[in-house]
mmCIF file of C-alpha atoms in Angstrom:
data_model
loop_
_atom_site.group_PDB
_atom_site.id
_atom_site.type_symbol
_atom_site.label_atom_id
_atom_site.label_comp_id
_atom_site.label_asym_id
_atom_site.label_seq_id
_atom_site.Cartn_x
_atom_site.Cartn_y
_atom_site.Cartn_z
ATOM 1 C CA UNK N 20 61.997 -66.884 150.899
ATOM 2 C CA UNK N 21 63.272 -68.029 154.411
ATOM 3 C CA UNK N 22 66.497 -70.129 154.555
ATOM 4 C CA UNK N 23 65.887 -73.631 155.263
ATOM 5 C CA UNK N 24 67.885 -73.473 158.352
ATOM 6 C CA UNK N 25 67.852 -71.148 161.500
ATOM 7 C CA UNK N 26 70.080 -71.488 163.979
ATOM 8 C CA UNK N 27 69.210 -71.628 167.863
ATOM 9 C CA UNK N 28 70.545 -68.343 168.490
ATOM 10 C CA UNK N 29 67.962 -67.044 165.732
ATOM 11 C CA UNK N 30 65.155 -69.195 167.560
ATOM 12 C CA UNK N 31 66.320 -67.657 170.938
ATOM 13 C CA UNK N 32 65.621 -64.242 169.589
ATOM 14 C CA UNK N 33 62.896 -64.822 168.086
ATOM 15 C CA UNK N 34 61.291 -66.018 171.687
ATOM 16 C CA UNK N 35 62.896 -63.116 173.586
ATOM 17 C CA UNK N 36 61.222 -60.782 171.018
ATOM 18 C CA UNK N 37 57.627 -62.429 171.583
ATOM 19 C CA UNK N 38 57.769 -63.318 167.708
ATOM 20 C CA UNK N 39 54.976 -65.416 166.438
ATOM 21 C CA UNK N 40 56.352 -68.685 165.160
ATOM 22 C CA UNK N 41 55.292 -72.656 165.977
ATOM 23 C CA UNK N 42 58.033 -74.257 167.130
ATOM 24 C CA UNK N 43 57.422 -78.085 165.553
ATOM 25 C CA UNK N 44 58.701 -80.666 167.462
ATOM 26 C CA UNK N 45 58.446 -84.266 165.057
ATOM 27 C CA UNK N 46 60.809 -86.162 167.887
ATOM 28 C CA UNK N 47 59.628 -89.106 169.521
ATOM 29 C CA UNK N 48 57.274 -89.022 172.324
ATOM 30 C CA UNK N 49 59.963 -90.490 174.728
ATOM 31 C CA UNK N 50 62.509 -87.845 173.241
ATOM 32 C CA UNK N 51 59.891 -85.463 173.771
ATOM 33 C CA UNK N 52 59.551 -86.711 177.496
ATOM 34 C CA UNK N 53 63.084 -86.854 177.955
ATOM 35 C CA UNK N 54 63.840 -83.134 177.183
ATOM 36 C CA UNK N 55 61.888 -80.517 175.794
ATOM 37 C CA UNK N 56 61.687 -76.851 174.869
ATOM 38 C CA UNK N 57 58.878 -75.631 176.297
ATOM 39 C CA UNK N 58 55.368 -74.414 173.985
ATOM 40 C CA UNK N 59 56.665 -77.126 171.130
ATOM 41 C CA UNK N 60 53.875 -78.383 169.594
ATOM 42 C CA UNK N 61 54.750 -82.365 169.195
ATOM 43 C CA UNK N 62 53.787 -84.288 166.239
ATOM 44 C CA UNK N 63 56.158 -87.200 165.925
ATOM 45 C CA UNK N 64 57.719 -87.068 162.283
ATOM 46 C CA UNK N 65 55.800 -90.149 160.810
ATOM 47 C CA UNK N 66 52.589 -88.346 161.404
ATOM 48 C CA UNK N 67 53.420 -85.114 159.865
ATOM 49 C CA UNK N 68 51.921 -86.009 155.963
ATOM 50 C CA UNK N 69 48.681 -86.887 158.056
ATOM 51 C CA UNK N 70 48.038 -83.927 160.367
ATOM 52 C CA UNK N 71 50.440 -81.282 159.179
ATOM 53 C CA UNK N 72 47.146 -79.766 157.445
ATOM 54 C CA UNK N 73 44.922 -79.732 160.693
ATOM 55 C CA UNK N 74 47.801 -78.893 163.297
ATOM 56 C CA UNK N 75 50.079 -75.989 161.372
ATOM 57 C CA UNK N 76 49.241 -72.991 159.634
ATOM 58 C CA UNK N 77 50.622 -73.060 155.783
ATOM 59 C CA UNK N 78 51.241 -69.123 156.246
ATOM 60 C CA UNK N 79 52.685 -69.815 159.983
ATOM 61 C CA UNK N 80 56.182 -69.462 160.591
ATOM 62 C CA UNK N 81 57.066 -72.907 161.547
ATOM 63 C CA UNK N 82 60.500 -73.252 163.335
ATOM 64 C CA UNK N 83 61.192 -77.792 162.711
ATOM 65 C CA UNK N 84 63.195 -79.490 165.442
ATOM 66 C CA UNK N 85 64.511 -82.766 166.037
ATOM 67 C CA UNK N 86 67.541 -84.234 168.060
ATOM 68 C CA UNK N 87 70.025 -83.104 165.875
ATOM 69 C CA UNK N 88 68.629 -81.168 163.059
ATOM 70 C CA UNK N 89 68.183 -84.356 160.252
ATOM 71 C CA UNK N 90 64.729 -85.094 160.461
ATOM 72 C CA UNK N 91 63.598 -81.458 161.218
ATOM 73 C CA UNK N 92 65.398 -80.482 157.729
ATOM 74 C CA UNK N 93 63.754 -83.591 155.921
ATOM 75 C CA UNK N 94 60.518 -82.197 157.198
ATOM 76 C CA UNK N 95 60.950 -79.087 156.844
ATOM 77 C CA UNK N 96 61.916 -80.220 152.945
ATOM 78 C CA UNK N 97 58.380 -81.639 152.745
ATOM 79 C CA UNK N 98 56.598 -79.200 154.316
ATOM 80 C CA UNK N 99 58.241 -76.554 152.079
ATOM 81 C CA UNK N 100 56.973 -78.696 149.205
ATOM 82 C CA UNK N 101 53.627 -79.355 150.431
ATOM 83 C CA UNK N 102 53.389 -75.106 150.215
ATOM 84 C CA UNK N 103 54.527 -74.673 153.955
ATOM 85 C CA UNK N 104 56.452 -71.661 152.558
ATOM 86 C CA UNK N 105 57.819 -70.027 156.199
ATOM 87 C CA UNK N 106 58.927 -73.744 157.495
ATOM 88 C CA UNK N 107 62.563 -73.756 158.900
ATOM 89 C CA UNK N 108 64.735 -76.324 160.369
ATOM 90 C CA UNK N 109 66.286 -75.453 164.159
ATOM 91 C CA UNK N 110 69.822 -76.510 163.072
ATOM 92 C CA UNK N 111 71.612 -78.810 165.198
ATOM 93 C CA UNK N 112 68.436 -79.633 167.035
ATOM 94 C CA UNK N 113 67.317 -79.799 170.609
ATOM 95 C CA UNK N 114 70.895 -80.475 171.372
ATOM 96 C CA UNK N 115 72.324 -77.593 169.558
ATOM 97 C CA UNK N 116 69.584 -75.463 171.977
ATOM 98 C CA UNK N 117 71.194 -77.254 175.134
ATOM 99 C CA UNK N 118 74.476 -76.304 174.410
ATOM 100 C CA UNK N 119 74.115 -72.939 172.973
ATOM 101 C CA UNK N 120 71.008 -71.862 175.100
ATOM 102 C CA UNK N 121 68.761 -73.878 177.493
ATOM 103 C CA UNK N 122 71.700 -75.875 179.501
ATOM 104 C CA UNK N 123 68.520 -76.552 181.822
ATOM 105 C CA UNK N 124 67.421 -79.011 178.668
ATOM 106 C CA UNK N 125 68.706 -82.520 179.479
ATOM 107 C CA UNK N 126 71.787 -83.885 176.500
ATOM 108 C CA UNK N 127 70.388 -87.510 175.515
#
């Protein structure tokens, strides 16, 4: 089984490599708006338990980010329980991926 956490340099590689995952982004829509890694698919957290079965794949890798990696691990939690096996958090979030890879990525 996957950790529950990956970190942004793992993500990073995984993109370079042309790795399948879906990278799940549950912020906001105005977070979204105000800085975003590009190909996120963007389901806001509170409508996860609604659509997670018709937007993700339960046998997908499924990379969860968030501002700073607290709701992406509490959804990644559920999704892990609702038999998302391959679900991992993006620790330390969007802004974790500014700092450490995207500097392009606007800090909020």
């Amino acid at each position: 089984m996957l950790p529950y956490e990956i970190s942004v340099a793992e993500v990073a590689q995984l993109r370079a490599a042309g790795t399948p995952f879906t990278l799940l982004d549950v912020r906001e829509p105005w977070e979204v708006a105000t800085a975003s890694i590009a190909g996120s698919l963007d389901v806001p957290m509170g409508e996860i338990p609604a659509r997670a079965n018709q937007a993700l794949d339960p046998d997908a890798h499924i990379v969860v980010v968030c501002h700073h990696g607290a709701r992406s691990l509490s959804v990644t939690a559920w999704l892990r329980r609702e038999g998302f096996d391959r679900a991992q958090s993006m620790a330390g979030g969007i802004n974790q991926w500014t700092r450490e890879i995207d500097p392009k990525v606007p800090l909020y």
